Short mmCIF file of C-alpha atoms and ligand atoms in Angstrom, two decimals:
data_model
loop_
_atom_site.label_atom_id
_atom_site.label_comp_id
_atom_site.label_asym_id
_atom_site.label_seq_id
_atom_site.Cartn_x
_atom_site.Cartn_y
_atom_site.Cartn_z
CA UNK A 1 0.00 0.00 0.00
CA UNK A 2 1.69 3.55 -0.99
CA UNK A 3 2.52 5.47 2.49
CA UNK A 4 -0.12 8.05 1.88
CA UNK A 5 -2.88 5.61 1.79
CA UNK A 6 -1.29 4.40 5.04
CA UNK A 7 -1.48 7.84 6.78
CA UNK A 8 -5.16 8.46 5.10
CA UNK A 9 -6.17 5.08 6.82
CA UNK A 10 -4.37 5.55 10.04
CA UNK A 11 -5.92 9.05 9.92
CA UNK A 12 -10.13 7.65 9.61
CA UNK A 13 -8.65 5.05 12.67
CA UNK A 14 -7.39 7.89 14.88
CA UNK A 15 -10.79 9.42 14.66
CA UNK A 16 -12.59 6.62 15.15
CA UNK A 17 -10.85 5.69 17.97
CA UNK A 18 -10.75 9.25 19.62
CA UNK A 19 -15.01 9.86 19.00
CA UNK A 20 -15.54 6.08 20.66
CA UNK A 21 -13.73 7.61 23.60
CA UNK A 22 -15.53 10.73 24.03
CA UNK A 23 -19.19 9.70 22.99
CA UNK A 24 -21.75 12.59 23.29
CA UNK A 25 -24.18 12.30 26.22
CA UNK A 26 -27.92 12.21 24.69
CA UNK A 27 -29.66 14.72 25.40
CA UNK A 28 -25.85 17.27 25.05
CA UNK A 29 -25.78 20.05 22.91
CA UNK A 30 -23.13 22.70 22.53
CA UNK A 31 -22.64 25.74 20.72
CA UNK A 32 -20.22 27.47 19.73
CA UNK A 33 -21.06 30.59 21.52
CA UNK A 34 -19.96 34.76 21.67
CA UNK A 35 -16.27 32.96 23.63
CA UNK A 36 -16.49 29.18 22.42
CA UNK A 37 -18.21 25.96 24.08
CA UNK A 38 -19.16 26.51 27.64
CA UNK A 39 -21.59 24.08 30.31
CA UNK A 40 -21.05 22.27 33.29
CA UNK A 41 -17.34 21.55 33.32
CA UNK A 42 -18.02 17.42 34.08
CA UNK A 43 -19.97 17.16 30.59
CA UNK A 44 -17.52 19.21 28.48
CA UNK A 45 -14.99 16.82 27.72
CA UNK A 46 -16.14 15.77 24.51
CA UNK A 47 -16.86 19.22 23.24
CA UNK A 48 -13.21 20.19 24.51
CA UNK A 49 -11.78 16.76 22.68
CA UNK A 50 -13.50 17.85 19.71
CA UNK A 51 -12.21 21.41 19.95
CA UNK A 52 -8.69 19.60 19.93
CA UNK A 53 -9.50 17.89 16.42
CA UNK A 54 -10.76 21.68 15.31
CA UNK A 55 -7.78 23.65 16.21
CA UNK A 56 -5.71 20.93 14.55
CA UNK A 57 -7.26 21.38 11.54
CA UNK A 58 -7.14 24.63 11.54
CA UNK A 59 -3.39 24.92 12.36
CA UNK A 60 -2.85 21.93 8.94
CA UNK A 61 -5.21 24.61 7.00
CA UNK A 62 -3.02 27.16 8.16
CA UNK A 63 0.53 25.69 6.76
CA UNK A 64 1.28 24.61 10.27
CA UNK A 65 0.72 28.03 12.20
CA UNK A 66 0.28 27.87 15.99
CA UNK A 67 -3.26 27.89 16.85
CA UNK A 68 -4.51 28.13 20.51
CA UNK A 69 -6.63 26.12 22.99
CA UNK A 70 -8.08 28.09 25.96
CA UNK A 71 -9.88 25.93 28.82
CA UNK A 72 -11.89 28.42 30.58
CA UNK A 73 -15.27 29.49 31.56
CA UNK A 74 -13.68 32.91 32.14
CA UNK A 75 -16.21 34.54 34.99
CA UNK A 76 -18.86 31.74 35.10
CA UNK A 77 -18.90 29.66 38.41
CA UNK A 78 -16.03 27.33 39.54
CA UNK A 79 -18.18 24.35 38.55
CA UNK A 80 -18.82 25.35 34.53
CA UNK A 81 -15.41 25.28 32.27
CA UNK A 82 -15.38 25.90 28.50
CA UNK A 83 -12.84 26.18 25.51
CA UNK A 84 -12.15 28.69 22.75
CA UNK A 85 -9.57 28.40 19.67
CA UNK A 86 -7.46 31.42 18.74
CA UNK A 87 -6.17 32.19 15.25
CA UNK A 88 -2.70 32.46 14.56
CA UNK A 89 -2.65 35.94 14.95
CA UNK A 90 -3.80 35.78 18.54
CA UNK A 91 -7.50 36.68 17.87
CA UNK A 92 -10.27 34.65 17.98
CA UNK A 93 -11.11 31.89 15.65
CA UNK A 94 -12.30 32.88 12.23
CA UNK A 95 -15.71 32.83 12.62
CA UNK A 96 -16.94 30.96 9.36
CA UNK A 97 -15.71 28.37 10.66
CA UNK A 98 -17.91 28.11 13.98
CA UNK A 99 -20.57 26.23 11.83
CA UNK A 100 -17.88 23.54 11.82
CA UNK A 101 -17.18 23.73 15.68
CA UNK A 102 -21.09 23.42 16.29
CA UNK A 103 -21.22 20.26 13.54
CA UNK A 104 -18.57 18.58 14.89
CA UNK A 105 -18.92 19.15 18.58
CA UNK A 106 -22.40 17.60 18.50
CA UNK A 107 -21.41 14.58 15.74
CA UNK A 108 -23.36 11.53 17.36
CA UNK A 109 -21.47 8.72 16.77
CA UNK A 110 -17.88 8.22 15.93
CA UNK A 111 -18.92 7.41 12.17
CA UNK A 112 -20.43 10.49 11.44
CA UNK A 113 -18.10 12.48 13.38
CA UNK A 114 -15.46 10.96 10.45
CA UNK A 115 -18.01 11.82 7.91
CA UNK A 116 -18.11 15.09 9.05
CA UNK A 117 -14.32 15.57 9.48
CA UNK A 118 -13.95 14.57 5.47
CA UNK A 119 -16.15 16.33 3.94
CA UNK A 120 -15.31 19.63 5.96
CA UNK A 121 -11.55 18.82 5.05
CA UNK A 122 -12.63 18.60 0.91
CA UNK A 123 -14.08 21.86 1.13
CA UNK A 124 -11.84 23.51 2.59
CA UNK A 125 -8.84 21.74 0.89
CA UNK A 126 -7.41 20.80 3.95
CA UNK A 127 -4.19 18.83 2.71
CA UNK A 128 -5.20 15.87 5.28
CA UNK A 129 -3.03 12.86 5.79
CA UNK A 130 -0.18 14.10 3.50
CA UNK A 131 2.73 15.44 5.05
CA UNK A 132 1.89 18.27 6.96
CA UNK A 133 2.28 19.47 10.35
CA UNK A 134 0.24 21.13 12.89
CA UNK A 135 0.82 23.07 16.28
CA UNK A 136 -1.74 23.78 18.96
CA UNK A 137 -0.70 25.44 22.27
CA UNK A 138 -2.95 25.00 25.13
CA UNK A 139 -3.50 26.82 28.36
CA UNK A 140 -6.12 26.69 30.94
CA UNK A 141 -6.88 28.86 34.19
CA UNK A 142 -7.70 27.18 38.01
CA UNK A 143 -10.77 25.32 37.68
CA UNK A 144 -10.86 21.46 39.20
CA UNK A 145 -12.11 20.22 35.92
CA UNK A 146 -8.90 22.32 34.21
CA UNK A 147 -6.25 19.09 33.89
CA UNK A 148 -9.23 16.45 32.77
CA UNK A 149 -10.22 18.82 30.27
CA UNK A 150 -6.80 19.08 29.01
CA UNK A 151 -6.41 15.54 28.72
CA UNK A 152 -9.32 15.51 26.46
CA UNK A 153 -7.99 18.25 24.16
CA UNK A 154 -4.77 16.52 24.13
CA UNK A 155 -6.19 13.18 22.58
CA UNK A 156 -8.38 15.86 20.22
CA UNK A 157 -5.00 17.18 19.17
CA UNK A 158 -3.74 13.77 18.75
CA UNK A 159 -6.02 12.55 16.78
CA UNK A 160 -5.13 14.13 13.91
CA UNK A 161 -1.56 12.64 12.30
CA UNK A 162 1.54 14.99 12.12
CA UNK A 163 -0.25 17.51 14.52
CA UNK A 164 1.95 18.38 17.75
CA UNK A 165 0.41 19.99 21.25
CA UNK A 166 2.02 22.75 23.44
CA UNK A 167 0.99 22.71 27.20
CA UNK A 168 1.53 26.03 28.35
CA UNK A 169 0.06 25.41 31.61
CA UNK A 170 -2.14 27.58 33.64
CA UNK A 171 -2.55 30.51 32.00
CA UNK A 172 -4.35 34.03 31.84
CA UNK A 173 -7.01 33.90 28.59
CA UNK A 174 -4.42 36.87 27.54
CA UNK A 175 -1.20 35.29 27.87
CA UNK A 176 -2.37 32.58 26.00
CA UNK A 177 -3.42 34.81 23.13
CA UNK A 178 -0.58 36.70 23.14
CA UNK A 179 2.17 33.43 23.28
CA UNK A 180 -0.02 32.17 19.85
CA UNK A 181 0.75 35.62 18.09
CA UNK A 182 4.40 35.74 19.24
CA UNK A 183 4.98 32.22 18.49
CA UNK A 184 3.61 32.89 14.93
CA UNK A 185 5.69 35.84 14.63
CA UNK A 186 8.73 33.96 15.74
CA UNK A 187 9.67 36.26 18.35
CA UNK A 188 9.75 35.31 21.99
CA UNK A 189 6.55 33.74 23.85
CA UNK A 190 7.31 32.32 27.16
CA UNK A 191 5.61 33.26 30.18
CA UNK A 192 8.74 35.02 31.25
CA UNK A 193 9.31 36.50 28.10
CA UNK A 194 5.26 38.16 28.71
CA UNK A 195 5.88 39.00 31.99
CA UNK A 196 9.25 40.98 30.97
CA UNK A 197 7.33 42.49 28.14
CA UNK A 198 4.18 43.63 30.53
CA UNK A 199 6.81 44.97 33.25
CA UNK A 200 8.75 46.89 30.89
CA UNK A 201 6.21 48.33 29.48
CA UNK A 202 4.64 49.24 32.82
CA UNK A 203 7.73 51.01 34.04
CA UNK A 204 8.02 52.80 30.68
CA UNK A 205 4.46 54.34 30.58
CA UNK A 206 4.45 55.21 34.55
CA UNK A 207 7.56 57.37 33.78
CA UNK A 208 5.48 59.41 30.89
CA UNK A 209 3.17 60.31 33.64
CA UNK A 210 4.09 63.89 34.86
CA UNK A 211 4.28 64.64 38.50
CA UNK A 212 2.24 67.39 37.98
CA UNK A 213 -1.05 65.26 36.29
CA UNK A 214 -1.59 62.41 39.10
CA UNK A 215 2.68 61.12 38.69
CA UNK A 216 2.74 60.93 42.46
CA UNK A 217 -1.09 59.60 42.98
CA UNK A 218 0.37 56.78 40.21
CA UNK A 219 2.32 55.78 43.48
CA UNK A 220 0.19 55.04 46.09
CA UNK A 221 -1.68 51.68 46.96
CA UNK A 222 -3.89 49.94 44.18
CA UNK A 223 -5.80 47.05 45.53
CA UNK A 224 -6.88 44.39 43.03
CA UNK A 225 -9.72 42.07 43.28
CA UNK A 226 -8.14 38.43 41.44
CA UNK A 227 -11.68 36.94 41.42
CA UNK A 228 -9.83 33.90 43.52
CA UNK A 229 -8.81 32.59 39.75
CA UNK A 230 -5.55 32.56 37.52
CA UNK A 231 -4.93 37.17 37.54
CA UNK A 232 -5.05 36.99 41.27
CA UNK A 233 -1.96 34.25 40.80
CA UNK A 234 -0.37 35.50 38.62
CA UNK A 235 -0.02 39.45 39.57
CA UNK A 236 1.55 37.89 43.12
CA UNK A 237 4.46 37.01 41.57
CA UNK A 238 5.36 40.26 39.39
CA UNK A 239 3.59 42.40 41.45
CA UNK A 240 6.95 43.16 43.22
CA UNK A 241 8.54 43.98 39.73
CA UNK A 242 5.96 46.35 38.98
CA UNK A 243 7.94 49.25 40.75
CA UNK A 244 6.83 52.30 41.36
CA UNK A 245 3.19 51.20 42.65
CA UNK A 246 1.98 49.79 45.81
CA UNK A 247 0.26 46.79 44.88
CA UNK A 248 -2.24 44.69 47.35
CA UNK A 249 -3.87 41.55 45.79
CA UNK A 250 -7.17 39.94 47.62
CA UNK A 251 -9.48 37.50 45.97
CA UNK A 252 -5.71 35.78 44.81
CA UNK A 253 -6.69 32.76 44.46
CA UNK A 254 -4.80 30.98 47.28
CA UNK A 255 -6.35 28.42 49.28
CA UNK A 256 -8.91 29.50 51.85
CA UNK A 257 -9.19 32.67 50.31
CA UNK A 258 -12.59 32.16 48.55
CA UNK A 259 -14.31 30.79 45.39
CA UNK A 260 -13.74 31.67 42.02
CA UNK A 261 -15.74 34.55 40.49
CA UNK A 262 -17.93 33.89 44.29
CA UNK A 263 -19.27 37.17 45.78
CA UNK A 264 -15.83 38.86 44.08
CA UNK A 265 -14.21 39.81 40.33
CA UNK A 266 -14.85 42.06 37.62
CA UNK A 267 -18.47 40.92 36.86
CA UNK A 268 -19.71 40.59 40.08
CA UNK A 269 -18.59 44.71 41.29
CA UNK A 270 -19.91 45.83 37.51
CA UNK A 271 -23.34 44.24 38.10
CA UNK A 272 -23.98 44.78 41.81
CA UNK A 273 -21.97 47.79 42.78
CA UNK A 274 -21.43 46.90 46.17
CA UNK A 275 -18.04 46.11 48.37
CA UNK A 276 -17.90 42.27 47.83
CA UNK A 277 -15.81 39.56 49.42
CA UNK A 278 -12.12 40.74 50.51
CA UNK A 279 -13.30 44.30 50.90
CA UNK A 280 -14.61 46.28 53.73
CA UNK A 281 -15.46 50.07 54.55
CA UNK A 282 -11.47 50.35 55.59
CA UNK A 283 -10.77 50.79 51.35
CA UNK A 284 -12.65 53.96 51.48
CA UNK A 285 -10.71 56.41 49.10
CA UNK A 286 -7.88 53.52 48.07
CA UNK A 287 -7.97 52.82 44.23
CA UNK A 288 -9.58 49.14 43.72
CA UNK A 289 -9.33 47.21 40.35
CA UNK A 290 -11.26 43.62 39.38
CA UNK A 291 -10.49 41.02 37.11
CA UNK A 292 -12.42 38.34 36.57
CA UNK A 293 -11.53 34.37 36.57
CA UNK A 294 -9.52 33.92 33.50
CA UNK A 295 -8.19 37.92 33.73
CA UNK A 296 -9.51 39.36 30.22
CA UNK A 297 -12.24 41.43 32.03
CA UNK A 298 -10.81 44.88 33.85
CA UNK A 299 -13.00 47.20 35.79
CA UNK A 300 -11.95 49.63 38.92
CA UNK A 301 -13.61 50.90 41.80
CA UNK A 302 -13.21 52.92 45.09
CA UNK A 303 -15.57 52.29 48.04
CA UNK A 304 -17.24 55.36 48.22
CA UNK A 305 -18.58 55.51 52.39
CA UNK A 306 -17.82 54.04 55.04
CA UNK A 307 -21.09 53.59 56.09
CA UNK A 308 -22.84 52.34 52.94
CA UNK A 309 -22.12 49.49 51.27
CA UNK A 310 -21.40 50.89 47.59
CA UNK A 311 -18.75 51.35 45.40
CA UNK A 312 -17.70 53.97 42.53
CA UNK A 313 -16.83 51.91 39.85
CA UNK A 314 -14.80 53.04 36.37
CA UNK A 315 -16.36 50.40 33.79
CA UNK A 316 -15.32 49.55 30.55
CA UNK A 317 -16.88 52.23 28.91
CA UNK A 318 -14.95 54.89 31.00
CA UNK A 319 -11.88 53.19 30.29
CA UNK A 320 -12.61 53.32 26.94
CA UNK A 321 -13.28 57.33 26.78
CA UNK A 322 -9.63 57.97 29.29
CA UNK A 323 -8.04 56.12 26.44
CA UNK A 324 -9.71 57.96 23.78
CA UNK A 325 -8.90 60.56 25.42
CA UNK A 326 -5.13 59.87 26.16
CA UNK A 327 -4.40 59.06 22.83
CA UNK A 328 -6.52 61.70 21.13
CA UNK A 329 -4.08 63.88 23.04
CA UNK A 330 -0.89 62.53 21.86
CA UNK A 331 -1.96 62.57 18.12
CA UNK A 332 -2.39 66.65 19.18
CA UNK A 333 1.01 66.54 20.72
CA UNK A 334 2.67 65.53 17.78
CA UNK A 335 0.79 67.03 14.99
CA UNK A 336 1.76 70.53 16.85
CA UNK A 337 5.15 69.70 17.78
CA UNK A 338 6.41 72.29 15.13
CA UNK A 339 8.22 69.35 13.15
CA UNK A 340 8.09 69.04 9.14
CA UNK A 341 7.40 65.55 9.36
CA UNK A 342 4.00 65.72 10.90
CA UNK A 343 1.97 65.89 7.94
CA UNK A 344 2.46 61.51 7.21
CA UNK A 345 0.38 61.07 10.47
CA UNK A 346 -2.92 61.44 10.29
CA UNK A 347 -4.14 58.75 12.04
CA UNK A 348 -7.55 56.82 11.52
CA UNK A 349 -9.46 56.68 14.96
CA UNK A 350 -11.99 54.43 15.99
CA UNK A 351 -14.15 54.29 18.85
CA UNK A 352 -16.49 50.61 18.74
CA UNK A 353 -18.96 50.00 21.88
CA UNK A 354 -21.56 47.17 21.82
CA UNK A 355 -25.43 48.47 22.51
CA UNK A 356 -24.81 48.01 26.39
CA UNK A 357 -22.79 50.69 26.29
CA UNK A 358 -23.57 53.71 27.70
CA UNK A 359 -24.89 56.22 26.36
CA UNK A 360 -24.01 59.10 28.00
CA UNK A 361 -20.57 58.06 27.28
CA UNK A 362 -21.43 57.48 23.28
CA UNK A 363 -22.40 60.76 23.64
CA UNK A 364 -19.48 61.85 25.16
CA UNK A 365 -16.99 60.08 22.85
CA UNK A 366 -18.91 61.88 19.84
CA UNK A 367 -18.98 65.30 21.31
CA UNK A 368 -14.99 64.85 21.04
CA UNK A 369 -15.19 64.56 17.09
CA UNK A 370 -14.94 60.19 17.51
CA UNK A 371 -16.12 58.32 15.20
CA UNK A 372 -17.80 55.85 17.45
CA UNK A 373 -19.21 52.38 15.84
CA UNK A 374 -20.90 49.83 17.19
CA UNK A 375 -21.09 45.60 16.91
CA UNK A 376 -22.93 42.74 18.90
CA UNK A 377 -21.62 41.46 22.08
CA UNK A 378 -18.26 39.63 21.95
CA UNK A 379 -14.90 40.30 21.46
CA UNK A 380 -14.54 38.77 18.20
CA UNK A 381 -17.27 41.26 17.11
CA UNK A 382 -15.27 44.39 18.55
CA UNK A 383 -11.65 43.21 17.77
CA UNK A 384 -12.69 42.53 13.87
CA UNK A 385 -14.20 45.91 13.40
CA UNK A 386 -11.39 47.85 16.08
CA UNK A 387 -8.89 46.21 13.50
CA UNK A 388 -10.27 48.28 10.66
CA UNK A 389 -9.00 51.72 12.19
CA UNK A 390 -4.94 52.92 12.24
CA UNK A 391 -6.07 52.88 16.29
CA UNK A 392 -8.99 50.93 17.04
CA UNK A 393 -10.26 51.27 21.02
CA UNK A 394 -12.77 49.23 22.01
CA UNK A 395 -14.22 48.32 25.23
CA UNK A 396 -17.61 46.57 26.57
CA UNK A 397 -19.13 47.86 29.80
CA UNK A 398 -18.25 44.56 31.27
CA UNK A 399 -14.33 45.65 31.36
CA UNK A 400 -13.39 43.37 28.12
CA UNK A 401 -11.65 45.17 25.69
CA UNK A 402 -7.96 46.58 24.39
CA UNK A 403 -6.24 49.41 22.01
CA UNK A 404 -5.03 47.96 18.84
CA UNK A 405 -2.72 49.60 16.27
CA UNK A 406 -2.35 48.91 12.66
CA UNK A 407 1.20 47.35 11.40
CA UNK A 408 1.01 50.72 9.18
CA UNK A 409 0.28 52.96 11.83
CA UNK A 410 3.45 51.44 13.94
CA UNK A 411 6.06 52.01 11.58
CA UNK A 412 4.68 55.25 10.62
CA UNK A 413 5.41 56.43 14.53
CA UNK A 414 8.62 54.03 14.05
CA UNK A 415 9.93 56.63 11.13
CA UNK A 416 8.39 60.01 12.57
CA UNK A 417 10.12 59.30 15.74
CA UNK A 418 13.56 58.68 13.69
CA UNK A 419 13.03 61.37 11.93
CA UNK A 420 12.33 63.46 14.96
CA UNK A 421 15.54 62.41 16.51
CA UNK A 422 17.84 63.18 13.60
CA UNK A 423 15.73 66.80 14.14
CA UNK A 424 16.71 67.21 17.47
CA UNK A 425 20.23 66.24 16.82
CA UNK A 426 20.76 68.51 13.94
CA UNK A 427 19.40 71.47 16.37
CA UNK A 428 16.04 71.99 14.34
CA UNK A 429 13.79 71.54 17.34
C1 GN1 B 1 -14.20 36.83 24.91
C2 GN1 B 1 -15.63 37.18 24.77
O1 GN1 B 1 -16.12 37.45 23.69
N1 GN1 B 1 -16.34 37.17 25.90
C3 GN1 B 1 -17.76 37.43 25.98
C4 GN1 B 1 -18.31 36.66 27.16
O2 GN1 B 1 -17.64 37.08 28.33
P1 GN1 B 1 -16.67 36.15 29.20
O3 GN1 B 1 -15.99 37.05 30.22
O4 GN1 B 1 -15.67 35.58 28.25
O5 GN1 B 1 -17.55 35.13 29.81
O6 GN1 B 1 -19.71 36.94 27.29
C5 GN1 B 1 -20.02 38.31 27.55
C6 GN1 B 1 -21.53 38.45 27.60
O7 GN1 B 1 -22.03 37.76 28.65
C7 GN1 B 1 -19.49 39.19 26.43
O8 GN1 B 1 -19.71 40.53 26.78
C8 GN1 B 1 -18.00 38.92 26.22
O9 GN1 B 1 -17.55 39.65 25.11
#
């Protein structure tokens, strides 16, 4: 028999073999939802083996690229767990193929879960059982169910011939995002190459801060809420590294210290307001900050009186407007710094908010001159239309969102700021 009819059939038997193992419970359906497959955490493990087959293929479709595996329910309850695939370029998978995910993740039987995988891979001209390679790196944050879920993404992984799995352990849903895009970029993407990166970076913007606009404020204490999941652990062990700020983590995630996403994190203080677990009327006036159980959710807060239970909280959507602001600022800086070499920078801005937004601060943001869009709920939603600006900001209320810059956009500041030095050396400014 030739050696690629030998692959081709060991490739039907390693599907076979996986979908006997992970047989759907009647009566289970997933779908593929706004941040993947997400339910009870004891029935996901054939969704999450399935997931492993899916980001396979994706990574052989992709000539190989690392493709990422997130095991998280992010701030559901300790007892749900989920998974999500990111695309080489650290965003979320592309969605057209979600119909896929749903198919395959709710294939009833082993045969037509190989039926399915076929004729999904002859559509797509997915060069299966030739030789080709595939990489999937995996990560997963503190939930119980965490290490028996990755067990049934590794055998997903495995089931598909020349494709090779990366534990990356337990991770932030950001780190893991950001090691797929590094590792695709070939630059560095070990945890302690992210952590170096997020430090540096840290001290670097805290010394643009002027004394005179908050510089010394930037100092003082800054309490954050972990959500007792995977922020909480990991901020204890840069926090010291982060100089320059007095950092306090409660809800960290160490035994005895509470449940994950319980009373505490990012979604909890957004939707009731009030001082939660690990908090008490001693924080009046101390800056606060909440993550939620996987980290990718951000929101602060300061408890307002001693005597009432409430808290001031800065949600995503005021985030969103001190960045618009910030950076709407520095664009201003340099297009009047006097230099010639302004004129290559106007940049495209972009405001995008979901309809939970609010809309005083819509209102705000277009008062400013924004252009403010919007999308439905989800990140892949905000990220995909954020991406078509030189500076995209988006943000949800719930805290999820980021800044992103076009490639363009960078080495246009990359030259003006060459440019501007050569200026300053040659006495013009
Ligand atoms: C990565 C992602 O898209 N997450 C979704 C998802 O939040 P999680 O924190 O991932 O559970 O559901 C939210 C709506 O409940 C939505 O606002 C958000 O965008």
């Amino acid at each position: 028999m030739a050696a690629n009819q030998e692959q081709e059939k060991e490739q039907r038997r390693r599907l076979l073999d996986v979908a006997s193992r992970f047989p759907l419970p009647s009566g289970c359906r997933f779908s593929y939802g706004t941040a993947g497959f997400r339910a009870d955490g004891a029935t996901m493990a054939p969704a999450v083996c399935r997931a492993g087959i899916l980001a396979a293929l994706r990574s052989v479709k992709l000539a190989g690229a690392a493709v990422g595996i997130v095991i998280t329910a992010s701030h559901n309850p300790v007892g749900d767990n989920g998974v999500k695939i990111a695309d080489p370029d650290g965003g979320m998978m592309a969605q057209h193929w979600e119909p896929f995910a749903d198919a395959l993740a709710n294939a009833p039987d082993p045969d037509a879960l190989l039926q399915l995988v076929l004729q999904f891979v002859k559509d797509e001209g997915i060069p299966l059982g030739g030789h080709h390679t595939a990489q999937v790196l995996l990560g997963r944050d503190t939930r119980p169910t965490g290490e028996y879920l990755l067990d049934a993404a590794l055998q997903g992984i495995n089931a598909i011939v020349g494709a090779h799995a990366i534990d990356m352990g337990i991770l932030t849903t950001p780190q893991l995002h950001w090691m797929v895009r590094n590792k695709n970029k070939g630059i560095k993407a070990s945890e302690s190459d992210y952590f170096t990166q997020l430090i540096d970076s840290f001290r670097r913007m805290l010394e643009l801060v002027p004394k005179d606009k908050g510089g010394d404020e930037l100092a003082k204490k800054l309490i954050v809420d972990g959500a007792n999941g995977i922020g909480g652990v990991k901020l204890e062990q840069i926090k010291a590294e982060l100089s320059g700020i007095d950092i306090i983590v409660r809800n960290s995630g160490k035994e005895g210290e509470g449940i994950l996403n319980h009373m505490c994190g990012a979604d909890f203080v957004q939707k009731e307001r009030v001082t939660h677990h690990g908090f008490s009327p001693e924080d009046v006036g101390v800056r606060c900050a909440s993550l939620d159980g996987d980290a990718d959710r951000l929101v602060y807060f300061c408890v307002s009186s001693a005597s009432e239970n409430k808290v001031d909280l800065v949600d995503g959507d005021k985030i969103l407007s001190l960045f618009a602001l910030f950076i709407r600022e520095q664009l201003d800086i340099i297009n009047n710094s006097g230099s010639q070499v302004n004129k290559s920078l106007p940049a495209r801005l972009g405001i995008v908010q979901t309809a939970y937004a609010n809309g005083a601060s819509t209102q705000f943001l277009k008062n400013l001159g924004l252009e403010v869009v919007f999308t439905p709920t989800g990140v892949k939603y905000l990220h995909k239309k954020a991406l078509e600006y030189d500076i995209g900001i988006y943000f949800e209320a719930n805290g999820h969102g980021t800044v992103v810059f076009s490639e363009e956009f960078l080495s246009q500041l990359d030259s003006l700021s060459n440019e501007l030095s050569s200026e300053t050396a040659n006495g013009k400014l």
